[in-house]
Structures are given as structure tokens and as C-alpha cells.
Amino acid sequence: MTAPQHPQYSLKWTHYSTRGGELEWKESASDFKGQASPPPFLCRWVKFEEKVEEGGERWSKPHVSTLTLHSLFELRTCLQTGSILLDLEGYSLPQIVEDGLIPPDLKEKISFVLLRKHRHQTKKPIHRSLADLGKSSNTLKNKFMKKIPRDAEASNVLIGEVDFLDKPFVSFVRLAQATTLGGLTEVPVPTRFLFILLGPHGKTKSYNEIGRAIATLMVDDLFSDVAYKARDREDLIAGVDEFLDEVIVLPPGEWDPKIRIEPPKKVPSAEMRHLGQMNGSAGGAAGGEDEELPAPHELGEELKFTGRFCGGLWLDIKRKIPWFCSDIYDGFHIQSISAVLFIYLGCITNAITFGGLLGDATDNYQGVMESFLGTALAGTVFCMFGGQPLIILSSTGPILIFEKLLYQFSKDNEIDYMELRLWIGLHSCLQCFVLVVSDASYIIKYMTRFTEEGFSSLISFIFVSDAIKKMVGHYYPINRGFKPDYITAYKCECIAPDQGETSNSLSLYMFCFVMTECDHVHNSHLHLSKKDCVKYGGSLLGNSCKYVPDLALMSFILFFGTYSMTVSLKKFKFSRYFPTKLRTLISDFAIVISILVFCGLDFLLELDIPKLHVPTEIKPTRPDRGWLVMPFGKNSWWWYLASSVPALLVTILIFMDQQISAVIVNRKENKLKKGCGYHLDLFWVGVLMAACSFMGLPWYVAATVISIAHIDSLKMESECSAPGEQPQFLGVREQRLTGILVFVLTGLSIFLAPVLQYIPMPVLYGVFLYMGVASLSGIQFWERIKLYLMPPKHQPDFSFLRHVPLRRVHLFTLVQIICLAVLWILKSTFLAIIFPVMILGLMVVRKLLDLMFSQHDLAWLDDILPDKDKKKKEDEKKKKREKKVAEPESDEEVREN
């Protein structure tokens, strides 16, 4: 018999008591008599224990079951001496009771106890909680039903003490088919197992603990699997023994058994526990130790070197085509709306910022309009046909520096910049194709976490620093010279035009019309606004005429307010307030809500804070250029060949930036299921290089921080979980729709300018700050930096701290900090153009670390499996495959398959 894949649902266990033939219910210290009384001492398990609190009105918070070791041994004795009925045919509780469950001499009395009407904790008190107002009991049952895994089956545990028994009556029953036994269960879940324990008076606590023990075992993955497959009594006892082997004992003097232990955020799977038993590591686990080595840092088979012409590209296409349709309809989810708005605002802000800098660097041969159209074109094509559509394309700092140097070189040597740039783009496109057909992307597999974290940390810090620098450098300064005590000395007057000047007669007439008083108007101090005064030809006079309200403070309020509210709303998912769906919805739309709130605040205050400016006409930024660059006619022919040299630098830059970003996006922590396409991605980046070069648009490559933000905005968690079980990260909503919509909206932004003009720039820079900070989360390097500021006793229990001395951890982190500082210094100079060489430098430094650290230390700090262990692991996998091929499947395995 095959066990269900879902955890066992142990509905309840009940304590009965009869005295003088009358059924008596017991709960805590209170006695209730009669059928109309509250239910007895009840508990239920889906994964963790819940019990009815005193008074019978409320279920407790789910908590980890804490069992006494004595109760487990007593349970083992009960299974040894009691009756065991496996695969019993039964369709109702009376039938099961009648079919040999009870000895003939006790059948009448025990049947009377077991067949009494079962009542459950569904009656609500008058003072219902606000969360349950207007809900019927059936609604409440259905709500709890959602917490139970699909296809779950119930185990009913009935415990009681009676006055007609001299020794305990124990029976364990497994039904041949799961059957709904009327009102026995709290919700309509079919019952597969019954455990009954009735005994003489005087051992109430002992009976209760045995009931809790069997209920806890029945929701344990490994024991429930034994219970489903057991052929006899000995198999069940062996299952109890296996459970006892894994039990961890807490010393009674060091722990208060009245404390309810909170459910853990993550519990080990049955497969991991079973593997631990096979390796004999149960004792090590009890001692608080974990595995000898961590899981290796592997990038997957997508980077396997095929050795064939276009072999990797062909495999990428074969891998992605079956998912193409689902990549569209998987995007139809409300979470996608939030992701689209979030990434769209990040993209247009980046396009405007980069376009402005590019216009200054190239004398407006490329500007904001070219940046918008290029972003829309490249992003849409890549998200439609690329191998990893979750990657967001954007322009980068090194490309900007290259464009600046190229334009200056062209200007100094009287070379046509756009034509030379076109040929560099074409050569770079061809070089990308060479890398694609030769499977050159496979070299990325040699990059370790050391290199990845150095690259991603640098990009994240750039995002954070740029956001802060834009806030500090672009807004009105604080009015330091203003003295409140001298407020009477500050004035600004509008002086009318001089009457003696005939040229100002019209302006004077307008002043008269506006003021409605024309007598001696040239001597009057007119009370007009500053704009109207200048408009009608007047002049401003006074020491406060140049006064500007303190917009710096308000700008920083909008800046940090947007960031802080976004962080808070993102964490709202884990709040205790409101239903789960509402919390999730608020968390998904955290950025959109924050932007709307602070845009509304800016609108109400009516301050002159700089707003988002989007071009309103589709035309080149520079009037003397068109939308198509001709390849011939302006430069000497030999430049068409010589341009391949700077193109090589661009190719290396694009290759490294694109593929490292792809590695970060495709991390195993993101649980992507549709695979990736490193070769296919590089192919389309090369195609877009050529297309953008012909149209005079900027070049685009994967944007690390925005891509990580895209991933984070599409993460999924389990919606319905068992009581007390933490929501589990399921992966990312992999699809192409959000990326396509982001870039289509970017192209349509010209028509959305009337709406976008109300968004303050500080709000968008707050979004930039959030992207940069959020992308640092989960980076081990960042966690290790914080260890410098923590005393050892307050440091988190990281796995690498258990296995690597702290001074070695600090040394490894210091090397990374030095590398990051060098990269930052080089990035801030013209040497940023050799950014790809910097990344190669990180790989060289990582190789040198093999001389400073042992392979064991690097396995924990850099997730690299030592060569000898890697070979051992590969040999074990090979042996398992050979064994699986050599050994035929058993009948039971055939049925399971």
C-alpha cells in the first residue's frame, strides 16, 4: 500500500470518563455532565499541536508537541499488548466497532462509550472576535478545511477512563479504505486510522500523554509512512523505535515544560531525515551539529560545454520552446501588476538619468529620447525571445564612460562619431555571435560566490550612492542665512514700470488693469505674485525676493519616506494583523502604495519640488541627425576594420556584465524551474547591439539590481499552510509578460507625460535606494561585514561560523572589502572602461585564496566543494545510477511508479 504524499491529519484525541453508567466529560479541573456539556479535552494536529483552551471557546496557537519520554515507552507497550487490526473493511463507526474490534464480554459497555455523540469545538461565545463577525460555524469549518493538505486522511485518537475495566483496552485500527465516519471528525475528512485507549480510573494524565504521543507520531512523515505500509505489529513497533532514535531529550532542570515552543520557520524534509538515518547521523543532529560540508555551489547543466557548433544555443532553444506559451499565461496574476508598475518606474527613472548624462557626454547625439526608445525596443525584444525573460536590460556606467571617451576621440580626430560607433556595434555583434557558437559562456561556471558577491555588491552600492548623490546635489540648499528674529527686515516689493518710458506704456496699462487703481501707479508697491510682476514688466525689489522655501527638507522626507514605507509594507506580510491574503496584497503592492502616498503628500503641499520630466515629442534630441545611421561615406575605409579593436573591449564588457548578472538571477536560491539560456541571451544582446547602432540608440545589457528587484517582486509563497506552518517559498513567477509590459509602457511614456509629470524625483530616487538596499539581502558577504560590529555572543548562528574560526572568516571578508574598495576607486575614474578586466581580477584574487585558506574553509565561505569530496560525490552518484540500472524494480516500486 502506498502512503499519500501529504502529511497525516490527526484530527483530535478525546478523554472520556464514565461513572455509574453516566457519561462524564472532563476538561482541565472542571467537570461537565450531560450531553449538552462542552467538549472534553481536545487536541488536533495537522503538522503542529493545537488544543482547546480552558473554557472550550478557543483553539490555542499551534505549537511543537513536547512529549514525555515515559509516554512514548508506554505507547510502545500499548502497541505490543493491544489489538492491531490492519486493512479492516469498514464504512461506519458502528460497523467498525461491531466487526471484532471489542471483546464479546465488553462489547456492550465499550460500544456505549465509543458510539456516544461526538461534539466539537465549534460553538462560539457571545463576544466573538472581530475576525469572526458574520461568519457561521460552517464558514469557520471551511476556513479550517483550507489549512488541511489536499487528499489528507484523518487519524482519530480516542482516550478515556471507565469504571468497568480492570486493565487498559487498546486497539490500533487501519482501515482498508479511508472512510468519512459521520460526526467523528471536526471537518469532513475521511478517516484511515483509529487508536483507542480505555483504562480504569486513576491514570488520567498518563492516558492523556499516551494519546498526545500517538497523535504526534501520526503526523510525523516517517512514522505515518510506516503506519501505511506496516504488515504486522512488529513493523509498527519498529516505527516507534525509529522515532525514539531521533528524539532529542531536554533536561528537566533547564527547560519549563509549560512553555509552548513556537513552530520553526523551516523543518527538515522526510527525505533529509531518512538520509540522516541511513548515514547514522541522528546522534550528531541531537548534539546540534549539521552536515560535514555544505551543498556545493553549482550552476547547472545550462553551462555545459557541448563541443559542437551552436550546441549550447540549440540546447537553450530546445529548453525554452516548451515553456513559451506558459511564459505568457503565467503572467496573468495580480502580483504581475505590482511588478510591472515597480520595474516600470525604475526603468524610466534610469532611462531619464542615463539619457541626460549621455546627452551631456555626446553633445546630444544621444539623449533622453534615444534612451527611452532604445530601452523600449531592446527590452521588449529581449523579454519576448530571450532565454531568461526575468532579466531587465538597461544601460550601465561603463558603457556611458566608453561613449564619452569615444565621442571625445572622434571630436579630436575629426571622425564622424555616429558612423564609427555603428561599426563598433557591428563588430561587437559579430564577436558576440562567435562567443555564442563556440559555447564560450561555459567559462562562467568557474566563477564562485566570491566573484558573484563582489560584482553584485559593487552594483548595489553604486545604486545606493547614486540615489543619495542625486538627492544631495540636485535640490535647493538649506537656507542657512535666514534669521527668524529679523523677520521684519525681510521684504520683497513689485515696482511698476517707469511712466517716462513709452516702451513700457503697455505694461503700465496692464498694471492698471490688474490693480484697478491707476493713480500714482508708478509709486505704488503692487501686491502681485512674483511671476505676474515679471510678466507685466515690473521689477522685484527686496532682500527676500530670492528666497526659496526650504525644499531640501521636504525632498528628503519624500526620499526616505518612500524607502521606509516600502520596507515596512514589504514586511507587513509577516504581521499578525488582517487576513493572509490582504497582508500579501499589501506586501506585493508596497512600492506602488508608497509612491502614491508620497505623490499625494507632495500634491497637497504644493511645493516646487522637481518632478519627472518626460519628452513629449518623438524626434531625435539633436536636430541635425536622423533615426538611421548610414554605414559609409563619412570616415576613411580603414576605420571600418580598425573599429574591431575597441569593439573587442565592448564585447568583453557586455559578455561579463550580461553573464554574471544572469548567474545571479539564476541562483538556485530562486528555485527557477523553467531553466535559463545563457547562449540565447547573449545572441539577442548581440542582435540588439547591431540594431541600436543602426538607429543611433544606446547599447543595452543586463541590469543586475533592477533584475534582482524584478525577481523579488515576483516571488511566490504557499497560500494555504497548516496551522503553525510558516509560508514556504515556492519559487518565482517565471513568465515574459511583466517584462514585455514594462518596456511597452516605457515606449508609451511619451503619451503618459501629463500623468508622469506629477511624480516628484525624490520619490523615484527613494525607489532606487530601495532597489539597491534590497539587492544586498541574502548576500553572505554583507552578513559577514556586520559580524565585525557584533560581539561573539550576539552573532547569529551561521553555519560557516560553526566550522570556520572567526579570525579566518574576518580575513576572508577583509580580502573582499579590499577588492571592493579597489573596484570602487577604479570605477570612479576613466579606468572604469576596463571594468571587465576588474571582474577577471576578482577571479584571479579568488584563485590566490587557495593559497591562504584550506579547501574546508573555502567550502563553507565560498560554497566550493573540495576536489576530493567532489570526486567522491560524483562516484557515489555513478554507483547509484549503475545500481538502479542493474537492479529490477520491486512489485511495490512498480505500483508506485
Short mmCIF file of N, CA and C in Angstrom, two decimals, residues 368-444:
data_model
loop_
_atom_site.label_atom_id
_atom_site.label_comp_id
_atom_site.label_asym_id
_atom_site.label_seq_id
_atom_site.Cartn_x
_atom_site.Cartn_y
_atom_site.Cartn_z
N VAL A 368 17.78 61.84 -23.92
CA VAL A 368 16.68 61.20 -23.20
C VAL A 368 15.75 60.48 -24.16
N MET A 369 15.43 61.11 -25.31
CA MET A 369 14.52 60.45 -26.25
C MET A 369 15.12 59.16 -26.78
N GLU A 370 16.39 59.17 -27.16
CA GLU A 370 17.04 57.95 -27.64
C GLU A 370 17.09 56.90 -26.54
N SER A 371 17.28 57.34 -25.30
CA SER A 371 17.32 56.40 -24.18
C SER A 371 15.96 55.73 -23.98
N PHE A 372 14.88 56.49 -24.10
CA PHE A 372 13.54 55.91 -23.96
C PHE A 372 13.25 54.90 -25.06
N LEU A 373 13.50 55.30 -26.31
CA LEU A 373 13.18 54.40 -27.42
C LEU A 373 14.08 53.17 -27.41
N GLY A 374 15.35 53.35 -27.10
CA GLY A 374 16.25 52.20 -27.05
C GLY A 374 15.88 51.22 -25.94
N THR A 375 15.52 51.76 -24.76
CA THR A 375 15.09 50.90 -23.66
C THR A 375 13.85 50.10 -24.04
N ALA A 376 12.88 50.78 -24.68
CA ALA A 376 11.64 50.11 -25.07
C ALA A 376 11.90 49.03 -26.12
N LEU A 377 12.71 49.35 -27.14
CA LEU A 377 12.98 48.40 -28.22
C LEU A 377 13.77 47.19 -27.71
N ALA A 378 14.91 47.45 -27.08
CA ALA A 378 15.77 46.35 -26.64
C ALA A 378 15.08 45.49 -25.59
N GLY A 379 14.43 46.13 -24.62
CA GLY A 379 13.79 45.37 -23.55
C GLY A 379 12.65 44.51 -24.05
N THR A 380 11.83 45.04 -24.95
CA THR A 380 10.69 44.27 -25.46
C THR A 380 11.16 43.04 -26.24
N VAL A 381 12.14 43.23 -27.14
CA VAL A 381 12.64 42.11 -27.95
C VAL A 381 13.27 41.05 -27.05
N PHE A 382 14.07 41.49 -26.08
CA PHE A 382 14.76 40.52 -25.22
C PHE A 382 13.76 39.74 -24.37
N CYS A 383 12.78 40.43 -23.77
CA CYS A 383 11.80 39.71 -22.94
C CYS A 383 10.91 38.80 -23.76
N MET A 384 10.73 39.10 -25.04
CA MET A 384 9.90 38.26 -25.89
C MET A 384 10.64 36.99 -26.33
N PHE A 385 11.92 37.10 -26.64
CA PHE A 385 12.64 35.98 -27.25
C PHE A 385 13.84 35.50 -26.46
N GLY A 386 14.22 36.18 -25.37
CA GLY A 386 15.42 35.83 -24.63
C GLY A 386 15.29 34.52 -23.87
N GLY A 387 16.43 34.00 -23.43
CA GLY A 387 16.44 32.75 -22.68
C GLY A 387 15.99 32.91 -21.24
N GLN A 388 16.25 34.08 -20.64
CA GLN A 388 15.81 34.35 -19.27
C GLN A 388 15.07 35.68 -19.27
N PRO A 389 13.76 35.65 -19.50
CA PRO A 389 12.99 36.90 -19.63
C PRO A 389 12.86 37.70 -18.35
N LEU A 390 13.28 37.12 -17.22
CA LEU A 390 13.23 37.88 -15.97
C LEU A 390 14.35 38.91 -15.89
N ILE A 391 15.35 38.80 -16.76
CA ILE A 391 16.43 39.78 -16.80
C ILE A 391 15.92 41.07 -17.43
N ILE A 392 16.28 42.19 -16.85
CA ILE A 392 15.89 43.50 -17.36
C ILE A 392 17.13 44.16 -17.98
N LEU A 393 17.01 44.58 -19.24
CA LEU A 393 18.11 45.25 -19.92
C LEU A 393 18.12 46.73 -19.59
N SER A 394 19.32 47.28 -19.49
CA SER A 394 19.46 48.71 -19.23
C SER A 394 20.87 49.13 -19.63
N SER A 395 21.10 50.43 -19.66
CA SER A 395 22.44 50.94 -19.91
C SER A 395 23.20 50.96 -18.59
N THR A 396 24.53 50.88 -18.70
CA THR A 396 25.35 50.79 -17.50
C THR A 396 26.42 51.89 -17.50
N GLY A 397 27.03 52.09 -16.34
CA GLY A 397 28.05 53.11 -16.20
C GLY A 397 29.25 52.93 -17.10
N PRO A 398 29.84 51.72 -17.19
CA PRO A 398 30.99 51.53 -18.09
C PRO A 398 30.66 51.87 -19.55
N ILE A 399 29.45 51.56 -20.00
CA ILE A 399 29.06 51.91 -21.37
C ILE A 399 29.04 53.43 -21.53
N LEU A 400 28.53 54.13 -20.51
CA LEU A 400 28.50 55.59 -20.55
C LEU A 400 29.91 56.16 -20.68
N ILE A 401 30.85 55.63 -19.90
CA ILE A 401 32.23 56.11 -19.96
C ILE A 401 32.84 55.81 -21.33
N PHE A 402 32.56 54.63 -21.88
CA PHE A 402 33.06 54.30 -23.20
C PHE A 402 32.52 55.27 -24.25
N GLU A 403 31.23 55.58 -24.18
CA GLU A 403 30.63 56.52 -25.13
C GLU A 403 31.28 57.90 -25.01
N LYS A 404 31.55 58.33 -23.79
CA LYS A 404 32.16 59.64 -23.57
C LYS A 404 33.56 59.71 -24.17
N LEU A 405 34.35 58.66 -23.91
CA LEU A 405 35.71 58.63 -24.47
C LEU A 405 35.69 58.51 -25.99
N LEU A 406 34.77 57.72 -26.51
CA LEU A 406 34.67 57.54 -27.96
C LEU A 406 34.29 58.86 -28.65
N TYR A 407 33.35 59.59 -28.06
CA TYR A 407 32.95 60.86 -28.66
C TYR A 407 34.10 61.87 -28.62
N GLN A 408 34.80 61.92 -27.50
CA GLN A 408 35.92 62.85 -27.39
C GLN A 408 37.01 62.50 -28.39
N PHE A 409 37.29 61.21 -28.55
CA PHE A 409 38.28 60.75 -29.53
C PHE A 409 37.87 61.14 -30.95
N SER A 410 36.59 60.93 -31.27
CA SER A 410 36.09 61.27 -32.60
C SER A 410 36.17 62.77 -32.85
N LYS A 411 35.86 63.55 -31.85
CA LYS A 411 35.89 65.01 -31.99
C LYS A 411 37.31 65.52 -32.17
N ASP A 412 38.25 64.97 -31.42
CA ASP A 412 39.64 65.42 -31.51
C ASP A 412 40.28 65.04 -32.83
N ASN A 413 39.84 63.93 -33.43
CA ASN A 413 40.46 63.44 -34.67
C ASN A 413 39.58 63.67 -35.89
N GLU A 414 38.54 64.48 -35.72
CA GLU A 414 37.64 64.83 -36.83
C GLU A 414 37.10 63.59 -37.52
N ILE A 415 36.60 62.66 -36.71
CA ILE A 415 35.97 61.44 -37.20
C ILE A 415 34.49 61.52 -36.89
N ASP A 416 33.67 61.02 -37.81
CA ASP A 416 32.23 61.03 -37.57
C ASP A 416 31.90 60.02 -36.46
N TYR A 417 31.39 60.53 -35.37
CA TYR A 417 31.15 59.70 -34.18
C TYR A 417 30.09 58.63 -34.41
N MET A 418 28.98 58.98 -35.04
CA MET A 418 27.88 58.02 -35.20
C MET A 418 28.25 56.89 -36.15
N GLU A 419 29.01 57.21 -37.23
CA GLU A 419 29.41 56.16 -38.16
C GLU A 419 30.43 55.22 -37.51
N LEU A 420 31.39 55.80 -36.79
CA LEU A 420 32.37 54.96 -36.10
C LEU A 420 31.69 54.08 -35.05
N ARG A 421 30.75 54.64 -34.36
CA ARG A 421 30.00 53.88 -33.33
C ARG A 421 29.21 52.74 -33.97
N LEU A 422 28.68 52.99 -35.15
CA LEU A 422 27.93 51.94 -35.86
C LEU A 422 28.83 50.75 -36.15
N TRP A 423 30.04 50.99 -36.65
CA TRP A 423 30.92 49.88 -36.98
C TRP A 423 31.43 49.16 -35.73
N ILE A 424 31.63 49.89 -34.66
CA ILE A 424 32.00 49.23 -33.40
C ILE A 424 30.87 48.31 -32.95
N GLY A 425 29.62 48.77 -33.07
CA GLY A 425 28.48 47.94 -32.70
C GLY A 425 28.35 46.71 -33.56
N LEU A 426 28.63 46.84 -34.88
CA LEU A 426 28.53 45.69 -35.78
C LEU A 426 29.62 44.67 -35.46
N HIS A 427 30.84 45.13 -35.23
CA HIS A 427 31.92 44.20 -34.88
C HIS A 427 31.64 43.51 -33.54
N SER A 428 31.11 44.27 -32.59
CA SER A 428 30.78 43.67 -31.29
C SER A 428 29.69 42.63 -31.43
N CYS A 429 28.73 42.89 -32.32
CA CYS A 429 27.67 41.91 -32.58
C CYS A 429 28.26 40.62 -33.14
N LEU A 430 29.17 40.73 -34.11
CA LEU A 430 29.79 39.53 -34.69
C LEU A 430 30.62 38.78 -33.65
N GLN A 431 31.32 39.51 -32.81
CA GLN A 431 32.12 38.86 -31.77
C GLN A 431 31.23 38.15 -30.75
N CYS A 432 30.08 38.72 -30.45
CA CYS A 432 29.12 38.03 -29.56
C CYS A 432 28.64 36.73 -30.20
N PHE A 433 28.42 36.76 -31.53
CA PHE A 433 27.99 35.55 -32.23
C PHE A 433 29.07 34.47 -32.15
N VAL A 434 30.34 34.88 -32.27
CA VAL A 434 31.44 33.91 -32.15
C VAL A 434 31.44 33.27 -30.77
N LEU A 435 31.22 34.08 -29.73
CA LEU A 435 31.16 33.54 -28.37
C LEU A 435 29.98 32.59 -28.21
N VAL A 436 28.88 32.88 -28.89
CA VAL A 436 27.69 32.03 -28.78
C VAL A 436 27.91 30.69 -29.45
N VAL A 437 28.41 30.71 -30.69
CA VAL A 437 28.54 29.45 -31.45
C VAL A 437 29.63 28.56 -30.87
N SER A 438 30.57 29.15 -30.10
CA SER A 438 31.67 28.37 -29.53
C SER A 438 31.42 27.95 -28.09
N ASP A 439 30.22 28.18 -27.58
CA ASP A 439 29.86 27.82 -26.20
C ASP A 439 30.79 28.48 -25.18
N ALA A 440 31.23 29.70 -25.48
CA ALA A 440 32.19 30.36 -24.59
C ALA A 440 31.58 30.71 -23.24
N SER A 441 30.27 30.73 -23.14
CA SER A 441 29.63 31.08 -21.87
C SER A 441 29.93 30.07 -20.78
N TYR A 442 30.42 28.91 -21.14
CA TYR A 442 30.66 27.87 -20.13
C TYR A 442 31.74 28.29 -19.13
N ILE A 443 32.60 29.29 -19.51
CA ILE A 443 33.65 29.70 -18.57
C ILE A 443 33.05 30.37 -17.33
N ILE A 444 31.79 30.79 -17.40
CA ILE A 444 31.15 31.42 -16.25
C ILE A 444 31.02 30.43 -15.10
#
